mmCIF file of C-alpha atoms and ligand atoms in Angstrom:
data_model
loop_
_atom_site.group_PDB
_atom_site.id
_atom_site.type_symbol
_atom_site.label_atom_id
_atom_site.label_comp_id
_atom_site.label_asym_id
_atom_site.label_seq_id
_atom_site.Cartn_x
_atom_site.Cartn_y
_atom_site.Cartn_z
ATOM 1 C CA MET A 1 -0.264 0.359 -0.202
ATOM 2 C CA THR A 2 1.371 3.541 -1.579
ATOM 3 C CA PRO A 3 2.061 5.661 2.232
ATOM 4 C CA PHE A 4 0.919 9.260 0.890
ATOM 5 C CA GLN A 5 -0.765 10.724 -1.909
ATOM 6 C CA ILE A 6 0.103 13.458 -3.150
ATOM 7 C CA MET A 7 -2.858 15.842 -3.819
ATOM 8 C CA GLY A 8 -2.230 18.468 -6.585
ATOM 9 C CA VAL A 9 -3.991 21.995 -7.195
ATOM 10 C CA VAL A 10 -5.900 23.769 -9.552
ATOM 11 C CA ASN A 11 -6.810 27.271 -9.150
ATOM 12 C CA VAL A 12 -9.477 28.455 -11.363
ATOM 13 C CA THR A 13 -8.154 32.121 -9.593
ATOM 14 C CA PRO A 14 -6.467 34.872 -11.531
ATOM 15 C CA ASP A 15 -4.378 35.662 -8.495
ATOM 16 C CA SER A 16 -2.747 32.773 -6.562
ATOM 17 C CA PHE A 17 0.095 33.970 -5.296
ATOM 18 C CA SER A 18 2.029 30.559 -7.219
ATOM 19 C CA ASP A 19 0.662 29.556 -9.766
ATOM 20 C CA GLY A 20 -1.946 33.032 -11.219
ATOM 21 C CA GLY A 21 -3.780 33.215 -13.882
ATOM 22 C CA GLU A 22 -1.745 30.152 -15.932
ATOM 23 C CA HIS A 23 -5.460 27.905 -15.138
ATOM 24 C CA ALA A 24 -7.453 30.412 -14.837
ATOM 25 C CA ASP A 25 -9.377 29.225 -18.043
ATOM 26 C CA ALA A 26 -12.027 26.366 -18.231
ATOM 27 C CA ALA A 27 -10.115 24.358 -20.638
ATOM 28 C CA ALA A 28 -6.358 25.197 -19.460
ATOM 29 C CA ALA A 29 -7.208 24.288 -15.614
ATOM 30 C CA VAL A 30 -9.271 20.459 -17.113
ATOM 31 C CA ALA A 31 -5.864 19.963 -18.738
ATOM 32 C CA HIS A 32 -3.959 20.648 -16.174
ATOM 33 C CA GLY A 33 -5.771 18.546 -13.339
ATOM 34 C CA ARG A 34 -5.364 15.625 -16.589
ATOM 35 C CA ARG A 35 -1.285 16.438 -16.248
ATOM 36 C CA LEU A 36 -1.096 16.493 -12.870
ATOM 37 C CA ILE A 37 -3.432 12.877 -12.731
ATOM 38 C CA ARG A 38 -0.731 11.132 -15.190
ATOM 39 C CA GLU A 39 1.955 12.766 -12.807
ATOM 40 C CA GLY A 40 0.900 10.339 -9.735
ATOM 41 C CA ALA A 41 -1.982 12.488 -7.941
ATOM 42 C CA ALA A 42 -4.558 10.543 -6.651
ATOM 43 C CA ILE A 43 -6.506 13.620 -5.141
ATOM 44 C CA VAL A 44 -7.430 17.294 -7.443
ATOM 45 C CA ASP A 45 -7.804 20.054 -6.193
ATOM 46 C CA VAL A 46 -10.539 22.529 -7.239
ATOM 47 C CA GLY A 47 -9.546 26.204 -5.834
ATOM 48 C CA GLY A 48 -11.544 29.580 -7.199
ATOM 49 C CA GLU A 49 -10.704 31.440 -4.647
ATOM 50 C CA SER A 50 -6.630 32.493 -3.556
ATOM 51 C CA THR A 51 -6.079 32.761 -0.393
ATOM 52 C CA ARG A 52 -2.887 33.871 -1.095
ATOM 53 C CA PRO A 53 -1.449 36.620 2.502
ATOM 54 C CA GLY A 54 -3.763 39.516 1.610
ATOM 55 C CA ALA A 55 -6.416 38.411 -0.944
ATOM 56 C CA ASP A 56 -9.563 39.204 -1.224
ATOM 57 C CA PRO A 57 -12.000 37.246 -1.424
ATOM 58 C CA VAL A 58 -14.320 36.055 -4.272
ATOM 59 C CA PRO A 59 -18.065 36.905 -4.639
ATOM 60 C CA ALA A 60 -19.822 33.267 -4.315
ATOM 61 C CA GLU A 61 -21.196 33.238 -7.585
ATOM 62 C CA GLU A 62 -17.906 33.795 -10.267
ATOM 63 C CA GLU A 63 -16.640 31.838 -7.108
ATOM 64 C CA ARG A 64 -18.648 28.549 -8.605
ATOM 65 C CA ARG A 65 -18.463 29.100 -12.157
ATOM 66 C CA ARG A 66 -15.760 29.356 -12.264
ATOM 67 C CA VAL A 67 -15.083 25.836 -10.019
ATOM 68 C CA VAL A 68 -18.131 23.654 -11.413
ATOM 69 C CA PRO A 69 -17.141 23.196 -14.964
ATOM 70 C CA VAL A 70 -13.106 22.173 -14.110
ATOM 71 C CA ILE A 71 -14.200 19.732 -11.443
ATOM 72 C CA GLU A 72 -17.216 17.954 -14.351
ATOM 73 C CA GLY A 73 -14.025 18.159 -16.945
ATOM 74 C CA LEU A 74 -11.721 16.183 -14.516
ATOM 75 C CA SER A 75 -14.540 14.283 -13.051
ATOM 76 C CA ASP A 76 -14.220 10.779 -15.293
ATOM 77 C CA ALA A 77 -10.312 11.373 -15.086
ATOM 78 C CA GLY A 78 -9.388 8.658 -12.176
ATOM 79 C CA ALA A 79 -8.209 10.373 -9.272
ATOM 80 C CA ARG A 80 -10.480 12.691 -6.903
ATOM 81 C CA ILE A 81 -11.419 15.950 -7.073
ATOM 82 C CA SER A 82 -11.051 18.033 -3.114
ATOM 83 C CA ILE A 83 -12.825 21.268 -3.707
ATOM 84 C CA ASP A 84 -11.513 23.986 -1.726
ATOM 85 C CA THR A 85 -13.492 26.303 0.116
ATOM 86 C CA MET A 86 -14.908 27.806 2.494
ATOM 87 C CA LYS A 87 -18.402 28.716 0.668
ATOM 88 C CA LEU A 88 -21.538 26.134 1.955
ATOM 89 C CA GLU A 89 -22.694 27.381 -1.799
ATOM 90 C CA VAL A 90 -19.699 26.541 -3.559
ATOM 91 C CA ALA A 91 -19.018 22.751 -2.330
ATOM 92 C CA GLU A 92 -22.658 21.659 -2.533
ATOM 93 C CA ALA A 93 -22.522 22.839 -6.280
ATOM 94 C CA ALA A 94 -18.937 21.141 -7.094
ATOM 95 C CA VAL A 95 -20.094 17.863 -5.174
ATOM 96 C CA GLU A 96 -23.139 17.902 -7.433
ATOM 97 C CA ALA A 97 -20.060 17.891 -10.010
ATOM 98 C CA GLY A 98 -18.652 15.614 -9.457
ATOM 99 C CA ALA A 99 -15.766 16.255 -5.459
ATOM 100 C CA SER A 100 -16.343 14.322 -2.767
ATOM 101 C CA TYR A 101 -13.499 15.398 -0.279
ATOM 102 C CA VAL A 102 -14.120 19.040 0.992
ATOM 103 C CA ASN A 103 -11.178 21.222 1.789
ATOM 104 C CA ASP A 104 -12.174 24.653 3.670
ATOM 105 C CA VAL A 105 -8.837 26.762 5.119
ATOM 106 C CA THR A 106 -11.411 28.259 7.849
ATOM 107 C CA ALA A 107 -12.020 23.792 8.925
ATOM 108 C CA PHE A 108 -15.611 25.516 8.906
ATOM 109 C CA ARG A 109 -15.623 28.326 10.282
ATOM 110 C CA HIS A 110 -15.861 30.551 7.873
ATOM 111 C CA ASP A 111 -18.961 27.818 6.944
ATOM 112 C CA PRO A 112 -21.041 26.102 10.034
ATOM 113 C CA GLY A 113 -23.436 24.900 7.632
ATOM 114 C CA LEU A 114 -20.428 22.828 5.288
ATOM 115 C CA ALA A 115 -19.961 19.797 8.753
ATOM 116 C CA GLY A 116 -23.626 19.099 7.724
ATOM 117 C CA LEU A 117 -23.469 18.999 3.939
ATOM 118 C CA VAL A 118 -19.816 16.767 4.392
ATOM 119 C CA ALA A 119 -22.034 14.801 6.897
ATOM 120 C CA GLY A 120 -25.071 14.204 4.422
ATOM 121 C CA ARG A 121 -23.487 13.492 1.905
ATOM 122 C CA GLY A 122 -20.440 10.841 3.060
ATOM 123 C CA LEU A 123 -17.688 13.066 2.178
ATOM 124 C CA ASP A 124 -14.393 12.899 2.874
ATOM 125 C CA CYS A 125 -12.713 16.570 4.394
ATOM 126 C CA CYS A 126 -9.447 18.544 5.659
ATOM 127 C CA LEU A 127 -9.890 21.289 8.541
ATOM 128 C CA MET A 128 -6.729 23.714 8.365
ATOM 129 C CA HIS A 129 -5.867 25.357 11.928
ATOM 130 C CA MET A 130 -4.970 29.380 10.356
ATOM 131 C CA LEU A 131 -4.381 32.586 12.532
ATOM 132 C CA GLY A 132 -6.386 35.253 11.352
ATOM 133 C CA GLU A 133 -8.177 35.826 8.522
ATOM 134 C CA PRO A 134 -6.076 36.018 4.763
ATOM 135 C CA ARG A 135 -5.904 40.134 4.021
ATOM 136 C CA THR A 136 -4.638 40.404 7.744
ATOM 137 C CA MET A 137 -2.697 37.234 8.553
ATOM 138 C CA GLN A 138 1.252 37.859 8.166
ATOM 139 C CA ARG A 139 0.080 40.545 9.652
ATOM 140 C CA ASP A 140 2.866 39.643 13.108
ATOM 141 C CA PRO A 141 1.712 36.383 14.562
ATOM 142 C CA ARG A 142 1.577 34.893 17.776
ATOM 143 C CA TYR A 143 1.636 31.592 19.874
ATOM 144 C CA ASP A 144 2.008 30.915 22.828
ATOM 145 C CA ASP A 145 3.896 27.589 21.735
ATOM 146 C CA VAL A 146 2.562 27.268 17.503
ATOM 147 C CA VAL A 147 3.148 23.519 17.760
ATOM 148 C CA SER A 148 1.263 23.368 21.512
ATOM 149 C CA ASP A 149 -1.524 26.161 19.723
ATOM 150 C CA VAL A 150 -1.935 24.805 16.356
ATOM 151 C CA LYS A 151 -2.855 21.139 17.486
ATOM 152 C CA ALA A 152 -5.418 22.505 20.890
ATOM 153 C CA PHE A 153 -6.970 23.736 17.297
ATOM 154 C CA LEU A 154 -7.051 20.690 14.868
ATOM 155 C CA GLU A 155 -8.406 18.871 17.976
ATOM 156 C CA GLU A 156 -11.022 21.183 18.519
ATOM 157 C CA ARG A 157 -12.056 21.335 15.008
ATOM 158 C CA LEU A 158 -11.870 17.797 14.924
ATOM 159 C CA ALA A 159 -14.421 17.107 17.445
ATOM 160 C CA ALA A 160 -17.328 20.137 16.441
ATOM 161 C CA ALA A 161 -17.062 18.539 12.829
ATOM 162 C CA VAL A 162 -17.598 14.652 14.633
ATOM 163 C CA ALA A 163 -20.109 16.692 16.937
ATOM 164 C CA ALA A 164 -21.660 18.013 13.947
ATOM 165 C CA GLY A 165 -22.307 14.574 12.553
ATOM 166 C CA VAL A 166 -18.778 14.146 10.482
ATOM 167 C CA PRO A 167 -17.169 10.285 11.162
ATOM 168 C CA GLU A 168 -14.274 10.652 12.806
ATOM 169 C CA GLU A 169 -12.381 8.439 9.947
ATOM 170 C CA ARG A 170 -14.605 11.013 7.292
ATOM 171 C CA ILE A 171 -11.580 14.257 8.724
ATOM 172 C CA GLN A 172 -8.277 14.867 8.370
ATOM 173 C CA LEU A 173 -6.539 17.183 9.717
ATOM 174 C CA ASP A 174 -3.536 20.314 8.383
ATOM 175 C CA PRO A 175 -1.235 23.082 10.368
ATOM 176 C CA GLY A 176 -1.859 24.761 7.362
ATOM 177 C CA ILE A 177 2.074 25.756 6.664
ATOM 178 C CA GLY A 178 1.757 29.687 6.177
ATOM 179 C CA PHE A 179 -1.203 30.599 6.794
ATOM 180 C CA GLY A 180 -1.161 32.979 9.964
ATOM 181 C CA LYS A 181 3.126 31.696 10.411
ATOM 182 C CA THR A 182 6.157 32.670 10.241
ATOM 183 C CA LEU A 183 9.873 31.618 8.752
ATOM 184 C CA GLU A 184 10.296 29.967 12.246
ATOM 185 C CA HIS A 185 6.979 28.961 13.603
ATOM 186 C CA ASN A 186 6.874 27.343 9.485
ATOM 187 C CA LEU A 187 9.698 25.564 10.528
ATOM 188 C CA GLU A 188 8.363 24.325 14.009
ATOM 189 C CA LEU A 189 5.683 23.147 12.060
ATOM 190 C CA LEU A 190 8.438 20.531 10.378
ATOM 191 C CA ARG A 191 10.287 19.908 12.739
ATOM 192 C CA ARG A 192 7.781 19.275 15.326
ATOM 193 C CA LEU A 193 4.723 18.159 13.459
ATOM 194 C CA ASP A 194 5.134 14.362 14.670
ATOM 195 C CA GLU A 195 2.664 16.131 17.129
ATOM 196 C CA ILE A 196 -0.396 16.994 15.087
ATOM 197 C CA VAL A 197 0.218 12.577 13.214
ATOM 198 C CA ALA A 198 -0.670 11.971 17.373
ATOM 199 C CA ILE A 199 -3.846 13.754 17.154
ATOM 200 C CA GLY A 200 -4.550 10.267 15.448
ATOM 201 C CA ARG A 201 -5.727 11.831 11.929
ATOM 202 C CA PRO A 202 -4.054 11.522 8.675
ATOM 203 C CA VAL A 203 -1.926 14.420 8.457
ATOM 204 C CA VAL A 204 -2.345 16.875 5.198
ATOM 205 C CA LEU A 205 0.732 19.429 4.271
ATOM 206 C CA GLY A 206 0.009 22.598 1.833
ATOM 207 C CA THR A 207 4.191 23.045 2.006
ATOM 208 C CA SER A 208 4.042 23.928 -1.606
ATOM 209 C CA ARG A 209 6.823 27.101 -3.474
ATOM 210 C CA LYS A 210 4.784 28.494 -0.362
ATOM 211 C CA ASN A 211 7.364 32.177 0.943
ATOM 212 C CA PHE A 212 9.121 30.337 3.887
ATOM 213 C CA ILE A 213 10.786 27.850 1.220
ATOM 214 C CA GLY A 214 11.474 31.035 -0.968
ATOM 215 C CA LEU A 215 12.779 32.954 2.516
ATOM 216 C CA LEU A 216 15.632 30.350 2.717
ATOM 217 C CA THR A 217 16.179 29.452 -1.074
ATOM 218 C CA GLY A 218 16.015 32.680 -2.073
ATOM 219 C CA ARG A 219 13.550 31.509 -5.335
ATOM 220 C CA ASP A 220 11.079 32.670 -7.330
ATOM 221 C CA PRO A 221 6.818 30.407 -7.170
ATOM 222 C CA GLY A 222 7.359 28.823 -9.660
ATOM 223 C CA ALA A 223 11.005 27.896 -9.090
ATOM 224 C CA ARG A 224 10.687 26.376 -5.903
ATOM 225 C CA ALA A 225 10.133 23.031 -6.425
ATOM 226 C CA HIS A 226 13.410 21.851 -4.723
ATOM 227 C CA GLY A 227 12.763 23.290 -1.211
ATOM 228 C CA THR A 228 9.267 22.145 -1.580
ATOM 229 C CA VAL A 229 10.601 18.162 -2.280
ATOM 230 C CA ALA A 230 12.160 18.535 0.589
ATOM 231 C CA THR A 231 9.650 20.101 2.945
ATOM 232 C CA CYS A 232 7.688 16.691 1.974
ATOM 233 C CA VAL A 233 9.720 13.985 2.366
ATOM 234 C CA LEU A 234 10.572 15.684 6.126
ATOM 235 C CA GLY A 235 7.491 15.885 6.008
ATOM 236 C CA LEU A 236 6.521 11.512 5.230
ATOM 237 C CA GLU A 237 9.207 10.986 7.665
ATOM 238 C CA ARG A 238 7.486 12.598 10.878
ATOM 239 C CA GLY A 239 4.314 11.052 9.684
ATOM 240 C CA ALA A 240 2.086 13.339 6.777
ATOM 241 C CA THR A 241 0.367 11.376 4.557
ATOM 242 C CA VAL A 242 -1.280 13.679 1.989
ATOM 243 C CA PHE A 243 0.533 15.944 0.534
ATOM 244 C CA ARG A 244 -0.911 19.529 -1.754
ATOM 245 C CA VAL A 245 1.577 20.166 -4.175
ATOM 246 C CA HIS A 246 1.986 22.428 -7.275
ATOM 247 C CA ASP A 247 4.714 20.614 -8.662
ATOM 248 C CA VAL A 248 3.375 16.605 -8.727
ATOM 249 C CA ALA A 249 6.925 15.301 -11.285
ATOM 250 C CA ALA A 250 8.576 16.481 -8.469
ATOM 251 C CA VAL A 251 6.793 15.692 -5.329
ATOM 252 C CA ALA A 252 6.352 12.026 -6.774
ATOM 253 C CA ASP A 253 9.562 11.149 -7.100
ATOM 254 C CA GLY A 254 10.881 12.592 -4.105
ATOM 255 C CA LEU A 255 8.845 10.743 -1.793
ATOM 256 C CA ALA A 256 9.024 7.463 -3.813
ATOM 257 C CA VAL A 257 12.352 7.392 -2.636
ATOM 258 C CA ALA A 258 11.508 8.632 0.466
ATOM 259 C CA ALA A 259 9.231 5.435 1.381
ATOM 260 C CA ALA A 260 10.487 3.573 -0.950
ATOM 261 C CA THR A 261 13.856 4.445 1.802
ATOM 262 C CA PHE A 262 12.000 4.710 5.083
ATOM 263 C CA ALA A 263 10.164 1.140 4.606
ATOM 264 C CA ALA A 264 13.006 -0.501 4.835
HETATM 265 N N1 LIG B 1 -2.793 25.909 0.499
HETATM 266 C C1 LIG B 1 -3.399 26.980 0.240
HETATM 267 C C2 LIG B 1 -4.439 27.098 -0.637
HETATM 268 N N2 LIG B 1 -5.263 26.344 0.035
HETATM 269 N N3 LIG B 1 -5.818 23.502 2.103
HETATM 270 C C3 LIG B 1 -4.522 22.809 2.535
HETATM 271 N N4 LIG B 1 -4.489 22.169 2.950
HETATM 272 N N5 LIG B 1 -3.650 23.594 2.718
HETATM 273 C C4 LIG B 1 -2.980 24.762 2.306
HETATM 274 O O1 LIG B 1 -1.622 24.967 3.158
HETATM 275 C C5 LIG B 1 -3.821 24.994 0.955
HETATM 276 C C6 LIG B 1 -4.557 25.017 1.299
HETATM 277 C C7 LIG B 1 -2.870 28.727 -0.563
HETATM 278 O O2 LIG B 1 -2.413 27.749 -2.153
HETATM 279 P P1 LIG B 1 -2.671 27.870 -3.260
HETATM 280 O O3 LIG B 1 -3.498 26.519 -3.465
HETATM 281 O O4 LIG B 1 -1.217 27.972 -4.234
HETATM 282 O O5 LIG B 1 -2.161 29.801 -3.114
HETATM 283 P P2 LIG B 1 -3.873 30.609 -3.365
HETATM 284 O O6 LIG B 1 -4.413 30.088 -1.841
HETATM 285 O O7 LIG B 1 -3.437 32.248 -3.369
HETATM 286 O O8 LIG B 1 -4.512 30.126 -4.500
#
């Protein structure tokens, strides 16, 4: 059995931090998603709203218009489809179009109704930690102890989702790399990721091309694949199992080699 799954990122947005505008029309986004699946993505994560630091919210109708044709176009492509949204009406339309996984960067805080959709339709979901909201989250984020604080938050959101009727085995957790975190916060979370894994649910890791890799390497987002592979290998070693990345081919190779080594 493969000890990990790759979640390939398909952003249908004009303004995402690393690939904004590249796949803004549906046909280009579908072609990109199919390529990621060929390269090894078991899940494709389709998003119509950027959550990069400073991003402005997108109206639900526009977000739905962006993602639905892409999900329809990928529904027979051989991978699971995840909808990256915090809005119930977008998730509902995405599920109708073929999505079976809800990736919510607000962990059902923005729209608690998402828990009911996930429970009622038997979907899987990812609950992520974020400090504050995208517009302001990178302004001087502070924690007592970043790992303990993120862990306590994820435990609370896990309990809230279970209380709302979502079976525990449908829930995955994500420390939210880059969402209200300094370089040192991100490195500490990676270093001590095993403490998040100890909660007992699969951990999703979203380091791909993020700013902290740029700070360490001096590279622009499009040239951060090597740094991203390093973070995924470290994450695998510490027990993460789902890797949300843009550079699927590179990460698939890195994780295949790392997984074989750890298995020995
Ligand atoms: N990161 C981004 C978006 N969604 N979801 C999860 N579960 N984990 C993450 O780390 C995560 C996420 C941000 O990355 P990206 O989609 O490339 O950028 P943007 O939000 O600008 O579209």
